[in-house]
Amino acid sequence: MKISYQILLVFVIVIIICLGISGWFLLQISENIIIDKISDGDIQLAHRVGQEVKAEMSNIKPVLELLTTTQEWRQMDAKAIKNSLSLTENKFRNIIEIYVADLEGNQIAKTGTKKLENVSKIWNFQIAKEGEEIISDILLDSQTSKPIQIITIPIIEDKKVVGV
């Protein structure tokens, strides 16, 4: 009787251990599935937000390109540029900031009331100064956590870059 009781006890303990281990494995698998589903949802949301930002920016980019071809912008007329920046900002409410800088990186005009600064160390400026137009990927603004896209367009006169 004692031996059969011990065998039964060992058998029950082995079954409990096996059930515990299989339960732990099922928990891990379920956790991975849930994490994958959440990640997929986040990726889909990010794609939708990205498409919205791209659609909005597709309207803004041609306006900026047109502005860079105006005489006032090519001559780097700060007052005229400031006026056109204000009009553009009023027309497109999603614009956070627009500025125009000379080849040394000194901003000559910008939207808003912040102080003009030197942007010569910014990578986009350095590339645009060489004549290349840059449209960034969709990024999250570190201050507002809103999606943004940066468009950098060189200002060209007589086949030479005169500003960004």
CSV table of C-alpha atoms in Angstrom, one decimal:
chain,number,residue,atom,x,y,z
A,1,MET,CA,0.0,0.0,0.0
A,2,LYS,CA,2.8,2.3,0.9
A,3,ILE,CA,4.6,1.7,-2.4
A,4,SER,CA,1.5,2.3,-4.5
A,5,TYR,CA,0.8,5.5,-2.6
A,6,GLN,CA,4.4,6.7,-3.3
A,7,ILE,CA,4.1,5.8,-7.0
A,8,LEU,CA,0.8,7.7,-7.2
A,9,LEU,CA,2.4,10.7,-5.5
A,10,VAL,CA,5.3,10.7,-7.9
A,11,PHE,CA,3.0,10.3,-10.8
A,12,VAL,CA,0.8,13.2,-9.7
A,13,ILE,CA,3.9,15.4,-9.1
A,14,VAL,CA,5.3,14.6,-12.6
A,15,ILE,CA,1.9,15.5,-14.1
A,16,ILE,CA,1.8,18.8,-12.2
A,17,ILE,CA,5.3,19.6,-13.3
A,18,CYS,CA,4.5,18.8,-16.9
A,19,LEU,CA,1.3,20.8,-16.8
A,20,GLY,CA,3.2,23.8,-15.2
A,21,ILE,CA,6.0,23.6,-17.9
A,22,SER,CA,3.5,23.4,-20.8
A,23,GLY,CA,1.4,26.2,-19.3
A,24,TRP,CA,4.5,28.4,-19.1
A,25,PHE,CA,5.3,27.6,-22.8
A,26,LEU,CA,1.8,28.5,-23.8
A,27,LEU,CA,2.0,31.7,-21.8
A,28,GLN,CA,5.2,32.6,-23.7
A,29,ILE,CA,3.7,31.8,-27.0
A,30,SER,CA,0.6,33.8,-26.3
A,31,GLU,CA,2.6,36.8,-25.1
A,32,ASN,CA,4.7,36.7,-28.3
A,33,ILE,CA,1.5,36.6,-30.4
A,34,ILE,CA,0.0,39.5,-28.5
A,35,ILE,CA,3.2,41.6,-28.9
A,36,ASP,CA,3.2,40.8,-32.7
A,37,LYS,CA,-0.4,41.9,-33.1
A,38,ILE,CA,0.2,45.1,-31.2
A,39,SER,CA,3.3,45.8,-33.3
A,40,ASP,CA,1.4,45.1,-36.5
A,41,GLY,CA,-1.3,47.6,-35.4
A,42,ASP,CA,1.3,50.2,-34.6
A,43,ILE,CA,2.9,49.7,-38.0
A,44,GLN,CA,-0.4,50.0,-39.8
A,45,LEU,CA,-1.2,53.2,-37.8
A,46,ALA,CA,2.2,54.6,-38.6
A,47,HIS,CA,1.6,53.9,-42.3
A,48,ARG,CA,-1.8,55.7,-42.3
A,49,VAL,CA,-0.3,58.7,-40.5
A,50,GLY,CA,2.6,58.8,-42.9
A,51,GLN,CA,0.2,58.7,-45.9
A,52,GLU,CA,-1.7,61.7,-44.4
A,53,VAL,CA,1.5,63.7,-43.9
A,54,LYS,CA,2.7,62.9,-47.4
A,55,ALA,CA,-0.7,64.0,-48.9
A,56,GLU,CA,-0.5,67.3,-47.0
A,57,MET,CA,3.1,67.8,-48.0
A,58,SER,CA,2.4,67.1,-51.7
A,59,ASN,CA,0.3,70.3,-51.7
A,60,ILE,CA,3.0,72.4,-49.9
A,61,LYS,CA,6.1,71.3,-51.9
A,62,PRO,CA,5.0,72.9,-55.2
A,63,VAL,CA,4.3,76.2,-53.5
A,64,LEU,CA,7.7,76.2,-51.9
A,65,GLU,CA,9.4,75.3,-55.2
A,66,LEU,CA,7.5,78.2,-56.9
A,67,LEU,CA,8.6,80.6,-54.1
A,68,THR,CA,12.2,79.7,-54.6
A,69,THR,CA,12.0,80.8,-58.3
A,70,THR,CA,10.7,84.3,-57.5
A,71,GLN,CA,13.0,87.3,-58.0
A,72,GLU,CA,12.7,88.3,-54.3
A,73,TRP,CA,13.8,85.0,-53.1
A,74,ARG,CA,16.7,84.7,-55.6
A,75,GLN,CA,17.9,88.1,-54.6
A,76,MET,CA,17.5,87.1,-50.9
A,77,ASP,CA,15.2,90.1,-50.1
A,78,ALA,CA,14.5,89.5,-46.4
A,79,LYS,CA,11.4,91.7,-46.1
A,80,ALA,CA,9.8,90.2,-49.3
A,81,ILE,CA,10.7,86.7,-48.2
A,82,LYS,CA,9.2,87.2,-44.7
A,83,ASN,CA,5.9,88.4,-46.3
A,84,SER,CA,5.7,85.4,-48.6
A,85,LEU,CA,6.5,83.1,-45.7
A,86,SER,CA,3.7,84.6,-43.6
A,87,LEU,CA,1.2,84.2,-46.5
A,88,THR,CA,2.3,80.6,-47.0
A,89,GLU,CA,2.1,79.8,-43.3
A,90,ASN,CA,-1.4,81.2,-43.2
A,91,LYS,CA,-2.5,79.2,-46.3
A,92,PHE,CA,-1.0,75.9,-44.9
A,93,ARG,CA,-1.8,75.6,-41.2
A,94,ASN,CA,0.2,72.4,-40.8
A,95,ILE,CA,3.5,74.1,-41.5
A,96,ILE,CA,5.5,74.3,-38.3
A,97,GLU,CA,8.4,76.4,-39.5
A,98,ILE,CA,9.8,77.7,-42.8
A,99,TYR,CA,13.1,79.6,-43.0
A,100,VAL,CA,15.4,80.9,-45.7
A,101,ALA,CA,19.1,80.9,-45.2
A,102,ASP,CA,22.1,82.3,-47.1
A,103,LEU,CA,25.0,80.1,-48.2
A,104,GLU,CA,26.8,80.7,-44.8
A,105,GLY,CA,23.7,79.2,-43.0
A,106,ASN,CA,22.5,82.5,-41.6
A,107,GLN,CA,18.7,82.6,-41.6
A,108,ILE,CA,17.6,85.8,-43.3
A,109,ALA,CA,13.8,85.2,-42.7
A,110,LYS,CA,11.7,82.7,-40.9
A,111,THR,CA,8.1,82.1,-39.9
A,112,GLY,CA,7.1,82.8,-36.3
A,113,THR,CA,8.8,85.0,-33.8
A,114,LYS,CA,11.8,83.0,-32.8
A,115,LYS,CA,15.3,84.6,-33.2
A,116,LEU,CA,17.1,84.0,-36.5
A,117,GLU,CA,19.9,81.5,-36.1
A,118,ASN,CA,22.7,79.9,-38.1
A,119,VAL,CA,21.8,76.5,-39.6
A,120,SER,CA,25.1,75.8,-41.3
A,121,LYS,CA,25.7,72.6,-39.2
A,122,ILE,CA,22.4,71.0,-40.2
A,123,TRP,CA,22.9,68.1,-42.6
A,124,ASN,CA,19.9,69.0,-44.8
A,125,PHE,CA,21.2,72.5,-45.2
A,126,GLN,CA,24.7,71.3,-46.2
A,127,ILE,CA,23.2,69.0,-48.9
A,128,ALA,CA,20.8,71.6,-50.2
A,129,LYS,CA,23.6,74.1,-50.4
A,130,GLU,CA,25.1,71.8,-53.0
A,131,GLY,CA,22.0,72.1,-55.1
A,132,GLU,CA,20.1,68.9,-54.0
A,133,GLU,CA,16.5,68.9,-52.9
A,134,ILE,CA,15.8,66.8,-49.9
A,135,ILE,CA,12.5,65.4,-48.6
A,136,SER,CA,12.9,63.5,-45.3
A,137,ASP,CA,11.1,60.5,-44.1
A,138,ILE,CA,8.2,61.0,-41.8
A,139,LEU,CA,9.6,61.7,-38.3
A,140,LEU,CA,8.1,62.4,-34.9
A,141,ASP,CA,8.7,65.9,-33.6
A,142,SER,CA,10.6,65.4,-30.3
A,143,GLN,CA,8.7,68.3,-28.6
A,144,THR,CA,5.2,67.6,-29.8
A,145,SER,CA,5.3,63.9,-30.8
A,146,LYS,CA,3.4,64.9,-34.0
A,147,PRO,CA,4.5,63.5,-37.4
A,148,ILE,CA,6.6,65.9,-39.4
A,149,GLN,CA,8.4,65.8,-42.7
A,150,ILE,CA,11.3,68.2,-43.6
A,151,ILE,CA,11.6,69.6,-47.1
A,152,THR,CA,14.8,71.4,-48.0
A,153,ILE,CA,14.9,73.2,-51.3
A,154,PRO,CA,17.9,75.1,-52.7
A,155,ILE,CA,17.3,78.6,-54.1
A,156,ILE,CA,18.9,78.8,-57.5
A,157,GLU,CA,19.7,81.8,-59.7
A,158,ASP,CA,21.7,81.5,-62.9
A,159,LYS,CA,22.4,77.8,-62.2
A,160,LYS,CA,24.1,78.7,-58.9
A,161,VAL,CA,22.7,78.1,-55.4
A,162,VAL,CA,22.2,81.4,-53.7
A,163,GLY,CA,20.4,80.1,-50.6
A,164,VAL,CA,18.3,77.4,-49.0
